[in-house]
C-alpha positions as a Python dict, from the first residue, in 0.01 Angstrom:
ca = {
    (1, 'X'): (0, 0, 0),
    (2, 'X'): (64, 331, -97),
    (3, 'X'): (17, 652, 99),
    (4, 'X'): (71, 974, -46),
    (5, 'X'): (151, 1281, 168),
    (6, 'X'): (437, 1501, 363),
    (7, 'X'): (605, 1147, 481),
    (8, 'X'): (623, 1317, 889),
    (9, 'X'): (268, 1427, 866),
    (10, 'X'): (147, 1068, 771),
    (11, 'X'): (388, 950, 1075),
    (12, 'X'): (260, 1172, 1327),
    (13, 'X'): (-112, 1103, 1202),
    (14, 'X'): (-69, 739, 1241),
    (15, 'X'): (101, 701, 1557),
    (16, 'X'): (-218, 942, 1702),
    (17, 'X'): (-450, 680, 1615),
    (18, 'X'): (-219, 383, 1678),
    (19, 'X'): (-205, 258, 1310),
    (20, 'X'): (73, 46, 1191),
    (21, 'X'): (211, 200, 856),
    (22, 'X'): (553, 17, 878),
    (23, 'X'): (449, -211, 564),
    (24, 'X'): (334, 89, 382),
    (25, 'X'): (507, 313, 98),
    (26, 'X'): (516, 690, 194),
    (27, 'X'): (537, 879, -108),
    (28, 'X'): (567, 1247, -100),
    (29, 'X'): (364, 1429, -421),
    (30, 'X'): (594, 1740, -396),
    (31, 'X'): (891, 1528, -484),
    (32, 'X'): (1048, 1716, -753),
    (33, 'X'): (1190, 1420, -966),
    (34, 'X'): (890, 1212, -950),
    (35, 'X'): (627, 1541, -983),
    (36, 'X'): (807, 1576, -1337),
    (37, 'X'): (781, 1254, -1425),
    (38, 'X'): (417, 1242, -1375),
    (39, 'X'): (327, 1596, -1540),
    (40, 'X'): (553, 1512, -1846),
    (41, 'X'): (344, 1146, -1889),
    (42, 'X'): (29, 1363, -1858),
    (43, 'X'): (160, 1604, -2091),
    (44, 'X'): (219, 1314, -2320),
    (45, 'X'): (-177, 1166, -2258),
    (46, 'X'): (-328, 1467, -2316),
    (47, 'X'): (-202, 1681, -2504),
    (48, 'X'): (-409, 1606, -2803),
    (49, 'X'): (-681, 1711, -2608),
    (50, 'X'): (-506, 2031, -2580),
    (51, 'X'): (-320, 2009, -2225),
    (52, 'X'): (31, 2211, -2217),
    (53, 'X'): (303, 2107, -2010),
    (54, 'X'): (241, 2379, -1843),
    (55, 'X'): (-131, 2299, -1711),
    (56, 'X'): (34, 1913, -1671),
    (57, 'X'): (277, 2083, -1416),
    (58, 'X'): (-9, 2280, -1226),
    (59, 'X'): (-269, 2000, -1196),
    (60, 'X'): (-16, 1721, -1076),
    (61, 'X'): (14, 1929, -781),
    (62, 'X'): (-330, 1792, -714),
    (63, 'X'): (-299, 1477, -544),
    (64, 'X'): (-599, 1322, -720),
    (65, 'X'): (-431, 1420, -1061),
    (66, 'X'): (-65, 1301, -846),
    (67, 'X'): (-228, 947, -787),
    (68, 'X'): (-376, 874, -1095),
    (69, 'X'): (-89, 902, -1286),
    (70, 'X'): (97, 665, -1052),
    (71, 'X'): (-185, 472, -1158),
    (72, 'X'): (-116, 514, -1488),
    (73, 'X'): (220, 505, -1514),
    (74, 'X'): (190, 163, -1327),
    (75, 'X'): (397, 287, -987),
    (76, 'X'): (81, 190, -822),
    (77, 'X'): (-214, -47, -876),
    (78, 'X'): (-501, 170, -769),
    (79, 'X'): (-644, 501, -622),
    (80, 'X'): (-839, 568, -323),
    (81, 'X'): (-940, 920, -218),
    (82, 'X'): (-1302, 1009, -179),
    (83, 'X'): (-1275, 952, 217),
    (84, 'X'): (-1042, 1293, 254),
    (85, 'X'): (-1203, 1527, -52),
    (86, 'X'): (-1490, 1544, -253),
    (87, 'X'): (-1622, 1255, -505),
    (88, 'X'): (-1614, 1493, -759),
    (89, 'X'): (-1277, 1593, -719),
    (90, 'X'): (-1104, 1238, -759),
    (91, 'X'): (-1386, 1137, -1080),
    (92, 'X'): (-1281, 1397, -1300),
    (93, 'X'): (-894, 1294, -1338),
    (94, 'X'): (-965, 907, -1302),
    (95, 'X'): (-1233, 983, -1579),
    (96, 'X'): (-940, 1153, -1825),
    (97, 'X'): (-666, 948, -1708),
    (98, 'X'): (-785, 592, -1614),
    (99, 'X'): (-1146, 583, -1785),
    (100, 'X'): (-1111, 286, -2052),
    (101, 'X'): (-1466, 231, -2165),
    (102, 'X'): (-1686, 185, -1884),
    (103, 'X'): (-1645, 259, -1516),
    (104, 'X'): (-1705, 34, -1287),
    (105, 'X'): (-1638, 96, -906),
    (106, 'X'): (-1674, -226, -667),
    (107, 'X'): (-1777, -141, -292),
    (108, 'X'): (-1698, -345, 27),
    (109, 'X'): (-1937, -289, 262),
    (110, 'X'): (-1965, -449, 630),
    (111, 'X'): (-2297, -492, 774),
    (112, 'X'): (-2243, -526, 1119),
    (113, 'X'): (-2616, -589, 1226),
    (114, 'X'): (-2621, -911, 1018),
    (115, 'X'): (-2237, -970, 1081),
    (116, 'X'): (-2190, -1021, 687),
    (117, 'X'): (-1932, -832, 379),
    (118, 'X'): (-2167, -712, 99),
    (119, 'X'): (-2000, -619, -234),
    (120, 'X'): (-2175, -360, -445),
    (121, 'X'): (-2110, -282, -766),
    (122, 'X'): (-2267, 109, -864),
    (123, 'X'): (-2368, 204, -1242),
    (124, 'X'): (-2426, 563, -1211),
    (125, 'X'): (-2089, 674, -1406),
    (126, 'X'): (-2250, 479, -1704),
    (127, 'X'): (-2525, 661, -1888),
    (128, 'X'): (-2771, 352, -2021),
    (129, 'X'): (-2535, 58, -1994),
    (130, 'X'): (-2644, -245, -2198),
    (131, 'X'): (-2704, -553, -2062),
    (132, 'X'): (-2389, -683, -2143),
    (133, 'X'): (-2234, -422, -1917),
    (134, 'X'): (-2414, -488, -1613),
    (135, 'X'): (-2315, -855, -1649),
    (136, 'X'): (-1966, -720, -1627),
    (137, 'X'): (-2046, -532, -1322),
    (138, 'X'): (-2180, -802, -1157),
    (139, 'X'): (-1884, -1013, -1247),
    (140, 'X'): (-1670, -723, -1112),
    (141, 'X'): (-1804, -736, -822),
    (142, 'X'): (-1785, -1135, -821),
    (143, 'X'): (-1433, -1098, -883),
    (144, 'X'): (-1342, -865, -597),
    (145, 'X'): (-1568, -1132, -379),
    (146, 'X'): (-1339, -1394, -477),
    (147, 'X'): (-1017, -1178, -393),
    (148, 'X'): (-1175, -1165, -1),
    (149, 'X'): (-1185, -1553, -22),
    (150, 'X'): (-1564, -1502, -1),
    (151, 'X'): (-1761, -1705, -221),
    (152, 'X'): (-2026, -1436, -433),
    (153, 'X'): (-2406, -1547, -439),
    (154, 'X'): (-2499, -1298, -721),
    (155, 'X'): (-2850, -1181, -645),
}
């Protein structure tokens, strides 16, 4: 796991709530070397869409646009975010960086009351998906079951 942030901030954070970050990566987004990387590989996706390095440099300073690209650029295998800014903030570079077709988010959700995981698979990203697309959703989901060890009882 990878957690972005000022590396003695994430440290100080996690010992205050007594959370074990020794297995984790701490990646700093204002790292110069790695913050040019990124902007020039953005530069590089988008720029037929009209994106100058310039605007690549300013919005990898955001660390929605900052993980993504370490999405893309395969230095990490996902991106989590919506839990410290708005939805909206993290969809709109995931949907120019990542988007490949349809998206498809997969939710893990405890239910304490009946002491069971649910995993929930939500459409709304996809205006009017076909059939064939919410079997893939549903399969998603499946999937991401299977990767808990829990068997998925599609319903």
């Amino acid at each position: 796991m990878i957690l972005l942030g000022e590396k003695d901030q994430i440290k100080k954070q996690a010992n205050k709530f007594g959370v074990d970050i020794s297995s984790m990566k701490l990646i700093d987004p204002k790292d110069q070397e790695l913050k040019e990387e990124l902007a020039q590989e953005l530069f590089k996706l988008r720029e037929k869409k009209g994106l100058t390095i310039e605007k690549a440099n300013e919005l990898i300073e955001d660390v929605n646009y900052f993980g993504c690209m370490m999405a893309y650029t395969n230095k990490a295998d996902g991106v989590v975010g919506s839990l410290i800014c708005p939805t909206a903030a993290l969809m709109k570079p995931v949907l120019q960086i990542l988007r490949k077709g349809m998206v498809n988010e997969v939710m893990v959700i405890h239910d304490p009351r009946k002491d069971r995981i649910l995993f929930a698979t939500d459409a709304s990203m996809n205006i009017d998906p076909s059939p064939e697309q919410l079997a893939n959703m549903g399969i998603n989901a499946s999937n991401v079951a299977k990767m808990f060890d829990i068997e998925p009882n599609l319903g």
